[in-house]
mmCIF file of C-alpha atoms in Angstrom:
data_model
loop_
_atom_site.group_PDB
_atom_site.id
_atom_site.type_symbol
_atom_site.label_atom_id
_atom_site.label_comp_id
_atom_site.label_asym_id
_atom_site.label_seq_id
_atom_site.Cartn_x
_atom_site.Cartn_y
_atom_site.Cartn_z
ATOM 1 C CA UNK A 26 8.581 30.793 -18.215
ATOM 2 C CA UNK A 27 8.837 27.063 -17.743
ATOM 3 C CA UNK A 28 6.732 26.603 -14.672
ATOM 4 C CA UNK A 29 9.755 25.751 -12.553
ATOM 5 C CA UNK A 30 11.257 28.553 -10.516
ATOM 6 C CA UNK A 31 14.637 28.519 -8.859
ATOM 7 C CA UNK A 32 15.969 30.973 -6.292
ATOM 8 C CA UNK A 33 18.371 32.476 -5.988
ATOM 9 C CA UNK A 34 19.706 32.788 -9.522
ATOM 10 C CA UNK A 35 23.231 33.537 -8.343
ATOM 11 C CA UNK A 36 24.980 32.651 -5.078
ATOM 12 C CA UNK A 37 28.400 33.361 -3.814
ATOM 13 C CA UNK A 38 29.329 31.590 -0.561
ATOM 14 C CA UNK A 39 32.340 30.832 1.584
ATOM 15 C CA UNK A 40 33.476 27.390 2.448
ATOM 16 C CA UNK A 41 32.203 27.714 5.969
ATOM 17 C CA UNK A 42 28.766 29.052 5.040
ATOM 18 C CA UNK A 43 25.427 27.273 5.046
ATOM 19 C CA UNK A 44 22.945 28.158 2.301
ATOM 20 C CA UNK A 45 19.965 26.620 0.631
ATOM 21 C CA UNK A 46 18.716 26.528 -2.967
ATOM 22 C CA UNK A 47 15.045 26.553 -3.566
ATOM 23 C CA UNK A 48 13.020 25.176 -6.377
ATOM 24 C CA UNK A 49 9.190 25.383 -6.952
ATOM 25 C CA UNK A 50 7.118 23.866 -9.667
ATOM 26 C CA UNK A 51 3.648 24.945 -10.661
ATOM 27 C CA UNK A 52 2.973 22.124 -13.141
ATOM 28 C CA UNK A 53 1.367 19.558 -10.826
ATOM 29 C CA UNK A 54 4.225 17.088 -11.454
ATOM 30 C CA UNK A 55 5.054 14.320 -9.045
ATOM 31 C CA UNK A 56 8.856 14.064 -9.437
ATOM 32 C CA UNK A 57 11.633 16.603 -8.886
ATOM 33 C CA UNK A 58 15.307 16.472 -9.687
ATOM 34 C CA UNK A 59 18.486 18.253 -8.768
ATOM 35 C CA UNK A 60 21.252 18.337 -11.440
ATOM 36 C CA UNK A 61 24.769 19.758 -11.243
ATOM 37 C CA UNK A 62 26.148 21.189 -14.466
ATOM 38 C CA UNK A 63 29.843 22.060 -14.769
ATOM 39 C CA UNK A 64 32.425 22.003 -17.538
ATOM 40 C CA UNK A 65 33.681 18.609 -16.366
ATOM 41 C CA UNK A 66 30.314 16.779 -16.157
ATOM 42 C CA UNK A 67 27.391 18.343 -17.968
ATOM 43 C CA UNK A 68 24.041 17.567 -16.375
ATOM 44 C CA UNK A 69 25.062 15.274 -13.567
ATOM 45 C CA UNK A 70 22.025 13.829 -11.822
ATOM 46 C CA UNK A 71 22.241 14.371 -8.015
ATOM 47 C CA UNK A 72 18.912 13.560 -6.458
ATOM 48 C CA UNK A 73 15.455 12.407 -7.562
ATOM 49 C CA UNK A 74 12.231 12.707 -5.552
ATOM 50 C CA UNK A 75 9.206 10.807 -6.746
ATOM 51 C CA UNK A 76 6.049 11.325 -4.816
ATOM 52 C CA UNK A 77 7.974 13.123 -2.143
ATOM 53 C CA UNK A 78 10.294 10.170 -1.509
ATOM 54 C CA UNK A 79 13.957 10.195 -2.466
ATOM 55 C CA UNK A 80 14.472 7.488 -5.054
ATOM 56 C CA UNK A 81 17.860 8.366 -6.358
ATOM 57 C CA UNK A 82 21.062 9.570 -4.689
ATOM 58 C CA UNK A 83 23.957 9.355 -7.079
ATOM 59 C CA UNK A 84 26.946 9.219 -4.716
ATOM 60 C CA UNK A 85 26.655 12.868 -3.804
ATOM 61 C CA UNK A 86 28.781 14.094 -0.956
ATOM 62 C CA UNK A 87 27.019 14.633 2.388
ATOM 63 C CA UNK A 88 27.738 18.340 2.160
ATOM 64 C CA UNK A 89 24.699 18.426 -0.141
ATOM 65 C CA UNK A 90 21.425 17.701 1.645
ATOM 66 C CA UNK A 91 18.104 17.604 -0.319
ATOM 67 C CA UNK A 92 14.715 18.240 1.124
ATOM 68 C CA UNK A 93 11.308 17.739 -0.507
ATOM 69 C CA UNK A 94 8.500 18.810 1.899
ATOM 70 C CA UNK A 95 5.789 18.460 -0.768
ATOM 71 C CA UNK A 96 5.426 17.649 -4.447
ATOM 72 C CA UNK A 97 5.807 21.303 -5.375
ATOM 73 C CA UNK A 98 8.947 22.316 -3.500
ATOM 74 C CA UNK A 99 12.488 21.075 -3.487
ATOM 75 C CA UNK A 100 15.494 22.388 -1.496
ATOM 76 C CA UNK A 101 19.164 21.780 -1.682
ATOM 77 C CA UNK A 102 20.871 22.536 1.583
ATOM 78 C CA UNK A 103 24.549 23.365 1.301
ATOM 79 C CA UNK A 104 27.209 23.392 3.962
ATOM 80 C CA UNK A 105 31.062 23.388 4.057
ATOM 81 C CA UNK A 106 31.227 23.316 0.308
ATOM 82 C CA UNK A 107 34.481 23.161 -1.654
ATOM 83 C CA UNK A 108 35.574 25.392 -4.547
ATOM 84 C CA UNK A 109 35.087 22.477 -6.972
ATOM 85 C CA UNK A 110 31.386 22.509 -6.045
ATOM 86 C CA UNK A 111 31.062 25.776 -8.008
ATOM 87 C CA UNK A 112 28.664 24.995 -10.785
ATOM 88 C CA UNK A 113 25.190 25.603 -12.235
ATOM 89 C CA UNK A 114 22.607 23.786 -10.180
ATOM 90 C CA UNK A 115 19.491 22.958 -12.092
ATOM 91 C CA UNK A 116 16.133 21.844 -10.816
ATOM 92 C CA UNK A 117 13.659 19.982 -12.952
ATOM 93 C CA UNK A 118 10.237 18.342 -12.583
ATOM 94 C CA UNK A 119 8.351 15.680 -14.532
ATOM 95 C CA UNK A 120 5.335 13.411 -14.307
ATOM 96 C CA UNK A 121 6.561 9.959 -13.425
ATOM 97 C CA UNK A 122 4.765 6.984 -14.897
ATOM 98 C CA UNK A 123 3.921 8.834 -18.092
ATOM 99 C CA UNK A 124 7.559 8.898 -19.441
ATOM 100 C CA UNK A 125 7.251 12.524 -18.758
ATOM 101 C CA UNK A 126 9.610 15.048 -20.102
ATOM 102 C CA UNK A 127 11.555 17.229 -17.796
ATOM 103 C CA UNK A 128 10.877 20.960 -17.327
ATOM 104 C CA UNK A 129 13.937 22.723 -16.041
ATOM 105 C CA UNK A 130 14.254 25.871 -13.971
ATOM 106 C CA UNK A 131 16.661 28.702 -14.874
ATOM 107 C CA UNK A 132 19.275 27.313 -12.505
ATOM 108 C CA UNK A 133 21.342 28.721 -9.665
ATOM 109 C CA UNK A 134 24.878 29.801 -10.495
ATOM 110 C CA UNK A 135 26.904 28.883 -7.373
ATOM 111 C CA UNK A 136 30.351 30.146 -6.708
ATOM 112 C CA UNK A 137 32.264 28.815 -3.693
ATOM 113 C CA UNK A 138 35.081 31.047 -2.525
ATOM 114 C CA UNK B 182 24.069 1.780 -13.781
ATOM 115 C CA UNK B 183 23.011 3.154 -17.038
ATOM 116 C CA UNK B 184 25.504 5.227 -18.960
ATOM 117 C CA UNK B 185 24.612 7.379 -21.875
ATOM 118 C CA UNK B 186 27.360 8.670 -24.027
ATOM 119 C CA UNK B 187 27.207 11.195 -26.884
ATOM 120 C CA UNK B 188 29.572 11.961 -29.673
ATOM 121 C CA UNK B 189 31.039 14.193 -30.667
ATOM 122 C CA UNK B 190 31.554 16.327 -27.649
ATOM 123 C CA UNK B 191 32.063 19.414 -29.742
ATOM 124 C CA UNK B 192 31.109 20.275 -33.341
ATOM 125 C CA UNK B 193 31.931 23.399 -35.300
ATOM 126 C CA UNK B 194 30.208 23.749 -38.680
ATOM 127 C CA UNK B 195 29.791 26.396 -41.266
ATOM 128 C CA UNK B 196 26.310 27.916 -41.485
ATOM 129 C CA UNK B 197 24.355 25.903 -43.966
ATOM 130 C CA UNK B 198 26.223 22.621 -43.340
ATOM 131 C CA UNK B 199 24.505 19.626 -41.728
ATOM 132 C CA UNK B 200 25.114 18.379 -38.164
ATOM 133 C CA UNK B 201 24.623 15.061 -36.465
ATOM 134 C CA UNK B 202 25.027 13.971 -32.824
ATOM 135 C CA UNK B 203 24.869 10.362 -31.719
ATOM 136 C CA UNK B 204 23.712 8.958 -28.417
ATOM 137 C CA UNK B 205 24.639 5.525 -27.171
ATOM 138 C CA UNK B 206 23.277 3.743 -24.114
ATOM 139 C CA UNK B 207 24.864 0.779 -22.271
ATOM 140 C CA UNK B 208 21.422 -0.679 -21.740
ATOM 141 C CA UNK B 209 18.197 -0.922 -23.745
ATOM 142 C CA UNK B 210 15.952 2.133 -23.252
ATOM 143 C CA UNK B 211 12.223 2.244 -23.025
ATOM 144 C CA UNK B 212 12.336 5.717 -24.557
ATOM 145 C CA UNK B 213 14.738 8.489 -25.274
ATOM 146 C CA UNK B 214 14.309 12.209 -25.100
ATOM 147 C CA UNK B 215 16.289 15.008 -26.697
ATOM 148 C CA UNK B 216 16.896 18.468 -25.208
ATOM 149 C CA UNK B 217 18.587 21.656 -26.397
ATOM 150 C CA UNK B 218 20.339 24.117 -24.142
ATOM 151 C CA UNK B 219 21.170 27.479 -25.526
ATOM 152 C CA UNK B 220 24.257 29.281 -24.183
ATOM 153 C CA UNK B 221 23.369 30.718 -20.768
ATOM 154 C CA UNK B 222 20.069 28.946 -20.716
ATOM 155 C CA UNK B 223 18.546 25.782 -19.369
ATOM 156 C CA UNK B 224 17.729 22.521 -21.195
ATOM 157 C CA UNK B 225 14.497 22.577 -23.169
ATOM 158 C CA UNK B 226 12.686 19.447 -24.308
ATOM 159 C CA UNK B 227 12.716 18.816 -28.073
ATOM 160 C CA UNK B 228 11.206 15.350 -28.558
ATOM 161 C CA UNK B 229 10.650 11.847 -27.226
ATOM 162 C CA UNK B 230 11.095 8.606 -29.148
ATOM 163 C CA UNK B 231 9.525 5.391 -27.915
ATOM 164 C CA UNK B 232 9.351 2.796 -30.707
ATOM 165 C CA UNK B 233 12.194 0.728 -32.024
ATOM 166 C CA UNK B 234 13.354 2.258 -35.338
ATOM 167 C CA UNK B 235 11.239 5.365 -34.899
ATOM 168 C CA UNK B 236 12.045 8.412 -36.955
ATOM 169 C CA UNK B 237 10.569 11.859 -36.226
ATOM 170 C CA UNK B 238 11.069 15.122 -37.839
ATOM 171 C CA UNK B 239 10.722 18.694 -36.721
ATOM 172 C CA UNK B 240 11.349 21.064 -39.628
ATOM 173 C CA UNK B 241 15.202 20.756 -40.218
ATOM 174 C CA UNK B 242 15.679 18.270 -37.326
ATOM 175 C CA UNK B 243 15.463 14.546 -37.732
ATOM 176 C CA UNK B 244 15.458 12.200 -34.732
ATOM 177 C CA UNK B 245 16.036 8.413 -34.942
ATOM 178 C CA UNK B 246 15.762 5.644 -32.402
ATOM 179 C CA UNK B 247 17.806 2.551 -33.134
ATOM 180 C CA UNK B 248 16.250 -0.848 -33.821
ATOM 181 C CA UNK B 249 17.804 -2.191 -30.625
ATOM 182 C CA UNK B 250 16.670 0.888 -28.613
ATOM 183 C CA UNK B 251 20.233 1.477 -27.394
ATOM 184 C CA UNK B 252 21.183 4.305 -29.633
ATOM 185 C CA UNK B 253 19.701 7.431 -31.173
ATOM 186 C CA UNK B 254 20.682 10.344 -33.419
ATOM 187 C CA UNK B 255 19.750 13.850 -34.125
ATOM 188 C CA UNK B 256 20.439 15.311 -37.554
ATOM 189 C CA UNK B 257 20.084 19.015 -38.424
ATOM 190 C CA UNK B 258 19.978 19.896 -42.053
ATOM 191 C CA UNK B 259 21.318 23.203 -43.276
ATOM 192 C CA UNK B 260 22.278 24.633 -39.893
ATOM 193 C CA UNK B 261 21.428 28.162 -38.925
ATOM 194 C CA UNK B 262 22.819 30.450 -36.235
ATOM 195 C CA UNK B 263 19.771 29.768 -34.158
ATOM 196 C CA UNK B 264 20.815 26.124 -33.881
ATOM 197 C CA UNK B 265 23.756 27.013 -31.605
ATOM 198 C CA UNK B 266 23.724 25.317 -28.275
ATOM 199 C CA UNK B 267 24.322 21.938 -26.543
ATOM 200 C CA UNK B 268 22.171 18.997 -27.449
ATOM 201 C CA UNK B 269 21.542 16.344 -24.887
ATOM 202 C CA UNK B 270 19.842 12.965 -25.016
ATOM 203 C CA UNK B 271 18.269 11.525 -21.984
ATOM 204 C CA UNK B 272 17.412 7.876 -21.164
ATOM 205 C CA UNK B 273 15.784 6.165 -18.164
ATOM 206 C CA UNK B 274 15.014 8.180 -15.113
ATOM 207 C CA UNK B 275 16.090 11.300 -17.022
ATOM 208 C CA UNK B 276 19.747 10.332 -16.938
ATOM 209 C CA UNK B 277 21.338 12.631 -19.481
ATOM 210 C CA UNK B 278 24.101 12.039 -21.965
ATOM 211 C CA UNK B 279 27.327 13.957 -22.112
ATOM 212 C CA UNK B 280 25.963 16.420 -24.673
ATOM 213 C CA UNK B 281 27.226 17.728 -28.000
ATOM 214 C CA UNK B 282 28.057 21.420 -28.170
ATOM 215 C CA UNK B 283 27.372 22.874 -31.561
ATOM 216 C CA UNK B 284 28.840 26.176 -32.751
ATOM 217 C CA UNK B 285 28.160 27.785 -36.098
ATOM 218 C CA UNK B 286 30.566 29.682 -38.140
ATOM 219 C CA UNK B 287 28.598 32.351 -40.016
#
């Protein structure tokens, strides 16, 4: 138990579907992250939210849309994905300003068919 | 932007042999962190280095931060099967390196 919970753990979706990944942290942190992990690019940083504001968006396609309604919750909305988007999506949280270490969730294994 | 590279990408060692992974940044870092990800698991924090030339030890693991704060290394002495996994370094804004995947031959 890391204090960061991701749901669902596994997701299979068609290319025309819309789905959302959820992340919740119980650590009182003020920053949350989405990473994509695949064989081609291990731990690719997608989005960073610090104090509920998006501060990093690393050239991620618009078919991925993040949402951070408060400091404890982070969502990744998915629509019209491609098969190459199949990967492990990891959420993490940290305490910004304290060179805080990242605590990761268990990840969501996404398969796009 | 900052790029963090790690070498080697893969390492296979006999149990009991030593293992080293190297992390190199294109820019000077204020700190560097190391993480371990077991197969099927998620990255778990190991240690953070802050000072130039810093060396820290955790049992059989030795971590070093370069004098110029642009590179770092992780050395494992006498590897065990429990050391299997991928080791990542992370620099500014938790930008992770490419990782080194360690496998142990019993």
